[in-house]
Amino acid sequence: MFNKILVPIDLSQSDAGGATLAAAADRVRQGDAKLVLLTVIADVPNMVAAQLPADFSDTATQQAKAQVAELAKSHGLADDAYEVVIRHGTPYHEILSVAKESGADLIAISSHKPDVSDYLLGSVAAKVVRHAHCSVLVVRQ
Ligand code: ADP
């Protein structure tokens, strides 16, 4: 039913991509869906960036790529079943941009149980659900 599934993965979470990647990998096995595995590296404030090595951004990108590919492997995904995209910026903004650019027809994202701060600020998942151009599968952590 879905041809291209975007799976945003926050590598800082202990079970990064766990449930969503498992759900998406199931759909790959059921048909011929392709996955786009996205990790967004948060922008570093200019004052901090000035103290970091010049190649910090490239190194972080390469490390994130390798970590995501390792996760894909651990879920039994073949190399041609997915592509890895690393972006720098604000997670929900980049998730929405990559969903559009890649032509994803489903975003599989996880969300923690809401607490009081979520009612005031809104979560990444809530923003994605509200603004996505395509269907969104929210896996509760
Ligand atoms: P919330 O539960 O408040 O929506 P989380 O920070 O727990 O926010 O993130 C929920 C999901 O949003 C993550 O599991 C992941 O799918 C996606 N996400 C959050 N941060 C990133 C990131 N930096 N890169 C890619 N995906 C992210």
Coordinates of N, CA and C and ligand atoms in Angstrom, one line a residue:
M1 N 0.8 -1.2 0.0 CA 0.0 0.0 0.0 C 0.9 1.3 0.0
F2 N 2.0 1.2 0.8 CA 2.8 2.4 0.8 C 4.1 2.1 0.0
N3 N 4.5 3.1 -0.8 CA 5.7 2.8 -1.7 C 7.0 3.3 -1.1
K4 N 6.9 4.5 -0.4 CA 8.1 5.1 0.2 C 7.8 5.5 1.6
I5 N 8.5 4.9 2.6 CA 8.2 5.2 4.0 C 9.4 6.0 4.6
L6 N 9.2 7.1 5.1 CA 10.2 7.9 5.8 C 10.2 7.5 7.3
V7 N 11.4 7.1 7.8 CA 11.6 6.7 9.2 C 12.6 7.7 9.8
P8 N 12.1 8.7 10.6 CA 13.1 9.6 11.3 C 13.6 8.9 12.5
I9 N 14.9 8.9 12.6 CA 15.6 8.2 13.7 C 16.4 9.2 14.5
D10 N 16.1 9.3 15.8 CA 16.8 10.1 16.7 C 17.9 9.3 17.4
L11 N 19.2 9.4 17.0 CA 20.2 8.6 17.4 C 20.6 8.8 18.9
S12 N 20.1 9.9 19.5 CA 20.3 10.1 20.9 C 19.4 9.3 21.8
Q13 N 18.3 8.7 21.3 CA 17.4 8.0 22.1 C 18.0 6.6 22.3
S14 N 17.7 6.0 23.5 CA 18.3 4.7 23.9 C 17.9 3.6 22.9
D15 N 16.6 3.6 22.5 CA 16.1 2.6 21.6 C 15.9 3.2 20.2
A16 N 17.0 3.9 19.7 CA 16.8 4.7 18.5 C 16.2 3.9 17.4
G17 N 15.1 4.4 16.8 CA 14.5 3.8 15.7 C 13.8 2.4 15.9
G18 N 14.0 1.9 17.1 CA 13.6 0.5 17.4 C 12.2 0.1 16.9
A19 N 11.1 0.7 17.5 CA 9.8 0.3 17.1 C 9.4 0.7 15.7
T20 N 9.7 1.9 15.3 CA 9.3 2.4 14.0 C 10.0 1.7 12.9
L21 N 11.3 1.4 13.1 CA 12.1 0.7 12.1 C 11.6 -0.8 11.9
A22 N 11.2 -1.4 13.1 CA 10.6 -2.7 13.0 C 9.3 -2.7 12.2
A23 N 8.4 -1.7 12.5 CA 7.2 -1.6 11.8 C 7.4 -1.4 10.3
A24 N 8.3 -0.5 10.0 CA 8.6 -0.2 8.5 C 9.3 -1.4 7.8
A25 N 10.1 -2.1 8.5 CA 10.8 -3.3 7.9 C 9.8 -4.3 7.6
D26 N 8.8 -4.5 8.4 CA 7.7 -5.4 8.2 C 7.0 -5.1 6.9
R27 N 6.7 -3.8 6.7 CA 6.0 -3.4 5.4 C 6.9 -3.6 4.2
V28 N 8.2 -3.5 4.4 CA 9.2 -3.8 3.3 C 9.0 -5.3 2.9
R29 N 9.0 -6.1 3.9 CA 8.9 -7.6 3.7 C 7.6 -8.0 3.0
Q30 N 6.5 -7.2 3.4 CA 5.2 -7.5 2.8 C 5.0 -7.1 1.4
G31 N 5.8 -6.1 0.9 CA 5.6 -5.6 -0.4 C 6.9 -5.1 -1.0
D32 N 6.9 -4.1 -1.7 CA 8.2 -3.6 -2.2 C 8.4 -2.1 -1.8
A33 N 7.9 -1.8 -0.6 CA 8.2 -0.4 -0.1 C 9.7 -0.2 0.0
K34 N 10.1 1.1 -0.2 CA 11.5 1.5 0.1 C 11.5 2.4 1.3
L35 N 12.5 2.4 2.0 CA 12.6 3.2 3.2 C 13.6 4.4 3.0
V36 N 13.3 5.5 3.6 CA 14.2 6.6 3.7 C 14.5 6.8 5.2
L37 N 15.7 6.5 5.6 CA 16.0 6.6 7.1 C 16.7 7.9 7.3
L38 N 16.1 8.8 8.1 CA 16.6 10.2 8.3 C 17.0 10.4 9.7
T39 N 18.2 11.0 9.8 CA 18.6 11.5 11.1 C 19.0 13.0 11.0
V40 N 18.4 13.8 11.9 CA 18.7 15.2 11.8 C 19.7 15.6 13.0
I41 N 20.8 16.2 12.6 CA 21.8 16.6 13.6 C 21.5 18.1 13.9
A42 N 21.3 18.3 15.2 CA 20.9 19.7 15.6 C 22.0 20.7 15.3
D43 N 21.6 21.9 14.9 CA 22.6 22.9 14.6 C 23.3 23.3 15.9
V44 N 24.6 23.5 15.8 CA 25.3 24.0 17.0 C 25.4 25.5 17.0
P45 N 25.1 26.1 18.1 CA 25.2 27.6 18.2 C 26.6 28.1 17.7
N46 N 26.6 29.2 17.0 CA 27.9 29.8 16.4 C 29.0 29.8 17.4
M47 N 28.7 30.3 18.6 CA 29.8 30.4 19.6 C 30.4 29.1 19.9
V48 N 29.6 28.0 19.9 CA 30.2 26.7 20.2 C 30.9 26.2 18.9
A49 N 30.3 26.4 17.8 CA 30.9 25.9 16.5 C 32.3 26.5 16.3
A50 N 32.5 27.7 16.8 CA 33.8 28.3 16.6 C 34.9 27.6 17.4
Q51 N 34.5 26.8 18.4 CA 35.5 26.1 19.2 C 35.8 24.6 18.6
L52 N 35.0 24.2 17.7 CA 35.0 22.9 17.2 C 36.0 22.8 16.0
P53 N 36.5 21.6 15.7 CA 37.4 21.4 14.5 C 36.6 21.7 13.3
A54 N 37.3 22.2 12.2 CA 36.6 22.6 11.0 C 35.8 21.5 10.4
D55 N 36.3 20.2 10.6 CA 35.6 19.1 9.9 C 34.5 18.4 10.8
F56 N 34.2 19.2 11.9 CA 33.2 18.6 12.8 C 31.9 18.1 12.2
S57 N 31.4 19.0 11.3 CA 30.1 18.7 10.7 C 30.2 17.5 9.8
D58 N 31.2 17.4 9.0 CA 31.4 16.3 8.1 C 31.6 15.0 8.9
T59 N 32.4 15.0 9.9 CA 32.6 13.8 10.7 C 31.3 13.4 11.4
A60 N 30.5 14.3 11.9 CA 29.3 14.0 12.6 C 28.3 13.3 11.5
T61 N 28.3 13.8 10.3 CA 27.5 13.3 9.3 C 27.9 11.9 8.9
Q62 N 29.2 11.6 8.8 CA 29.7 10.3 8.4 C 29.4 9.3 9.5
Q63 N 29.6 9.7 10.8 CA 29.3 8.8 11.9 C 27.8 8.5 12.0
A64 N 26.9 9.5 11.8 CA 25.5 9.3 11.9 C 25.1 8.3 10.7
K65 N 25.7 8.5 9.6 CA 25.3 7.6 8.4 C 25.7 6.2 8.8
A66 N 26.9 6.0 9.3 CA 27.3 4.6 9.7 C 26.4 4.0 10.8
Q67 N 26.0 4.8 11.7 CA 25.1 4.3 12.8 C 23.8 3.9 12.3
V68 N 23.2 4.7 11.4 CA 21.9 4.4 10.8 C 22.0 3.1 10.0
A69 N 23.0 3.0 9.2 CA 23.2 1.8 8.3 C 23.3 0.6 9.2
E70 N 24.0 0.7 10.3 CA 24.1 -0.4 11.3 C 22.7 -0.8 11.8
L71 N 21.9 0.2 12.2 CA 20.6 -0.1 12.6 C 19.7 -0.8 11.6
A72 N 19.9 -0.4 10.3 CA 19.1 -1.0 9.2 C 19.5 -2.5 9.1
K73 N 20.8 -2.7 9.2 CA 21.3 -4.1 9.1 C 20.8 -4.9 10.2
S74 N 20.7 -4.3 11.4 CA 20.2 -5.1 12.6 C 18.7 -5.5 12.5
H75 N 18.0 -4.7 11.6 CA 16.6 -5.1 11.3 C 16.5 -5.9 10.1
G76 N 17.6 -6.4 9.6 CA 17.5 -7.4 8.4 C 17.2 -6.7 7.1
L77 N 17.4 -5.4 7.0 CA 17.1 -4.7 5.7 C 18.3 -4.9 4.7
A78 N 17.9 -5.2 3.5 CA 18.9 -5.4 2.4 C 19.4 -4.0 2.0
D79 N 20.6 -3.9 1.5 CA 21.1 -2.6 1.1 C 20.3 -1.8 0.2
D80 N 19.6 -2.5 -0.8 CA 18.8 -1.8 -1.7 C 17.3 -1.5 -1.3
A81 N 17.1 -1.8 0.0 CA 15.7 -1.5 0.5 C 15.6 -0.1 1.2
Y82 N 16.7 0.5 1.3 CA 16.7 1.8 2.1 C 17.8 2.8 1.6
E83 N 17.5 4.0 1.9 CA 18.6 5.0 1.7 C 18.7 5.8 3.0
V84 N 19.9 6.3 3.3 CA 20.1 7.0 4.5 C 20.3 8.5 4.2
V85 N 19.5 9.3 4.9 CA 19.7 10.8 4.7 C 20.0 11.4 6.0
I86 N 21.1 12.3 6.0 CA 21.4 13.0 7.2 C 21.3 14.5 6.9
R87 N 20.5 15.2 7.7 CA 20.3 16.6 7.6 C 20.7 17.3 8.8
H88 N 21.0 18.6 8.7 CA 21.4 19.5 9.8 C 20.2 20.5 10.0
G89 N 19.8 20.7 11.2 CA 18.7 21.7 11.4 C 17.8 21.3 12.5
T90 N 16.5 21.7 12.4 CA 15.5 21.4 13.4 C 14.8 20.1 13.0
P91 N 14.7 19.1 13.9 CA 14.2 17.8 13.5 C 12.8 17.9 12.8
Y92 N 11.8 18.5 13.4 CA 10.5 18.4 12.7 C 10.5 19.1 11.4
H93 N 11.2 20.2 11.3 CA 11.3 20.9 10.0 C 11.9 20.1 8.9
E94 N 13.0 19.4 9.3 CA 13.8 18.6 8.3 C 13.0 17.3 7.9
I95 N 12.3 16.8 8.9 CA 11.4 15.6 8.7 C 10.4 15.9 7.6
L96 N 9.7 17.1 7.8 CA 8.7 17.5 6.8 C 9.3 17.8 5.5
S97 N 10.5 18.4 5.4 CA 11.1 18.7 4.1 C 11.5 17.5 3.4
V98 N 12.1 16.5 4.1 CA 12.6 15.3 3.4 C 11.4 14.5 3.0
A99 N 10.3 14.5 3.8 CA 9.1 13.7 3.4 C 8.6 14.2 2.0
K100 N 8.6 15.5 1.8 CA 8.1 16.1 0.6 C 9.1 15.8 -0.6
E101 N 10.4 16.1 -0.3 CA 11.4 16.0 -1.3 C 11.6 14.6 -1.8
S102 N 11.4 13.6 -0.9 CA 11.6 12.2 -1.3 C 10.4 11.6 -1.9
G103 N 9.2 12.3 -1.8 CA 8.0 11.7 -2.2 C 7.4 10.6 -1.3
A104 N 7.8 10.7 0.0 CA 7.3 9.7 0.9 C 5.8 9.7 1.0
D105 N 5.2 8.5 1.0 CA 3.7 8.4 1.2 C 3.3 8.0 2.6
L106 N 4.3 7.7 3.5 CA 4.1 7.5 4.9 C 5.3 7.9 5.7
I107 N 5.0 8.5 6.8 CA 6.1 8.8 7.8 C 5.8 7.9 9.0
A108 N 6.8 7.1 9.4 CA 6.7 6.3 10.6 C 7.5 6.9 11.7
I109 N 6.8 7.4 12.7 CA 7.6 8.2 13.8 C 7.1 7.7 15.2
S110 N 8.0 7.8 16.1 CA 7.5 7.3 17.5 C 7.3 8.6 18.3
S111 N 6.5 8.3 19.4 CA 6.2 9.4 20.3 C 6.1 8.9 21.8
H112 N 6.7 9.7 22.7 CA 6.6 9.3 24.1 C 5.2 9.7 24.6
K113 N 4.9 9.1 25.8 CA 3.6 9.4 26.4 C 3.7 10.9 26.8
P114 N 2.7 11.7 26.5 CA 2.7 13.1 26.7 C 2.8 13.4 28.2
D115 N 3.6 14.5 28.6 CA 3.5 15.0 29.9 C 3.1 16.5 29.8
V116 N 3.1 17.2 30.9 CA 2.6 18.5 31.0 C 3.3 19.5 29.9
S117 N 4.6 19.3 29.8 CA 5.3 20.2 28.9 C 4.9 20.1 27.4
D118 N 4.4 18.9 27.1 CA 4.0 18.7 25.7 C 2.7 19.5 25.4
Y119 N 1.9 19.7 26.4 CA 0.6 20.5 26.2 C 1.0 21.9 25.9
L120 N 2.1 22.4 26.4 CA 2.5 23.7 26.2 C 3.4 23.9 24.9
L121 N 4.3 23.0 24.7 CA 5.2 23.1 23.6 C 4.9 22.3 22.4
G122 N 4.2 21.1 22.6 CA 3.9 20.2 21.5 C 5.2 19.4 21.2
S123 N 5.0 18.2 20.8 CA 6.1 17.3 20.6 C 6.5 17.2 19.1
V124 N 7.6 16.6 18.8 CA 8.1 16.5 17.4 C 7.0 15.7 16.6
A125 N 6.5 14.6 17.2 CA 5.5 13.8 16.5 C 4.3 14.6 16.2
A126 N 3.8 15.4 17.2 CA 2.6 16.2 17.0 C 2.7 17.2 15.9
K127 N 3.9 17.8 15.8 CA 4.1 18.8 14.7 C 4.1 18.1 13.4
V128 N 4.7 16.9 13.3 CA 4.8 16.2 12.1 C 3.4 15.8 11.7
V129 N 2.6 15.2 12.6 CA 1.2 14.8 12.3 C 0.4 16.0 11.8
R130 N 0.6 17.1 12.4 CA -0.2 18.3 12.0 C 0.1 18.8 10.6
H131 N 1.4 18.8 10.3 CA 1.8 19.5 9.0 C 2.2 18.6 7.9
A132 N 2.3 17.3 8.1 CA 2.7 16.4 7.0 C 1.8 16.4 5.8
H133 N 2.3 16.2 4.6 CA 1.5 16.2 3.4 C 1.0 14.7 3.2
C134 N 1.5 13.8 4.0 CA 1.2 12.4 3.7 C 0.7 11.7 5.0
S135 N 0.4 10.4 5.0 CA -0.1 9.7 6.2 C 1.1 9.6 7.2
V136 N 0.7 9.5 8.4 CA 1.7 9.4 9.5 C 1.3 8.3 10.4
L137 N 2.3 7.3 10.6 CA 2.1 6.3 11.6 C 2.8 6.6 12.9
V138 N 2.1 6.8 14.0 CA 2.8 7.2 15.2 C 2.8 6.0 16.1
V139 N 4.0 5.5 16.5 CA 4.2 4.4 17.3 C 4.5 4.9 18.7
R140 N 3.6 4.6 19.7 CA 3.8 5.1 21.0 C 4.9 4.3 21.7
Q141 N 5.9 5.0 22.3 CA 7.0 4.3 23.0 C 6.6 3.9 24.4
Ligands
ADP1 P1 8.2 13.6 21.0 O1 8.0 12.2 21.6 O2 8.1 14.7 22.0 O3 7.5 13.8 19.7 P2 11.0 12.9 20.7 O4 12.1 13.8 20.9 O5 10.7 11.8 21.7 O6 9.7 13.8 20.7 O7 11.0 12.3 19.3 C1 10.0 11.6 18.7 C2 10.4 11.1 17.4 O8 10.7 12.1 16.5 C3 11.7 10.2 17.5 O9 11.5 8.9 17.9 C4 12.1 10.3 16.0 O10 11.3 9.4 15.2 C5 11.8 11.7 15.7 N1 12.9 12.6 15.9 C6 13.2 13.4 17.0 N2 14.4 14.0 16.9 C7 14.9 13.5 15.8 C8 16.2 13.8 15.1 N3 17.1 14.6 15.6 N4 16.4 13.1 13.9 C9 15.4 12.3 13.4 N5 14.3 12.1 14.0 C10 14.0 12.7 15.1

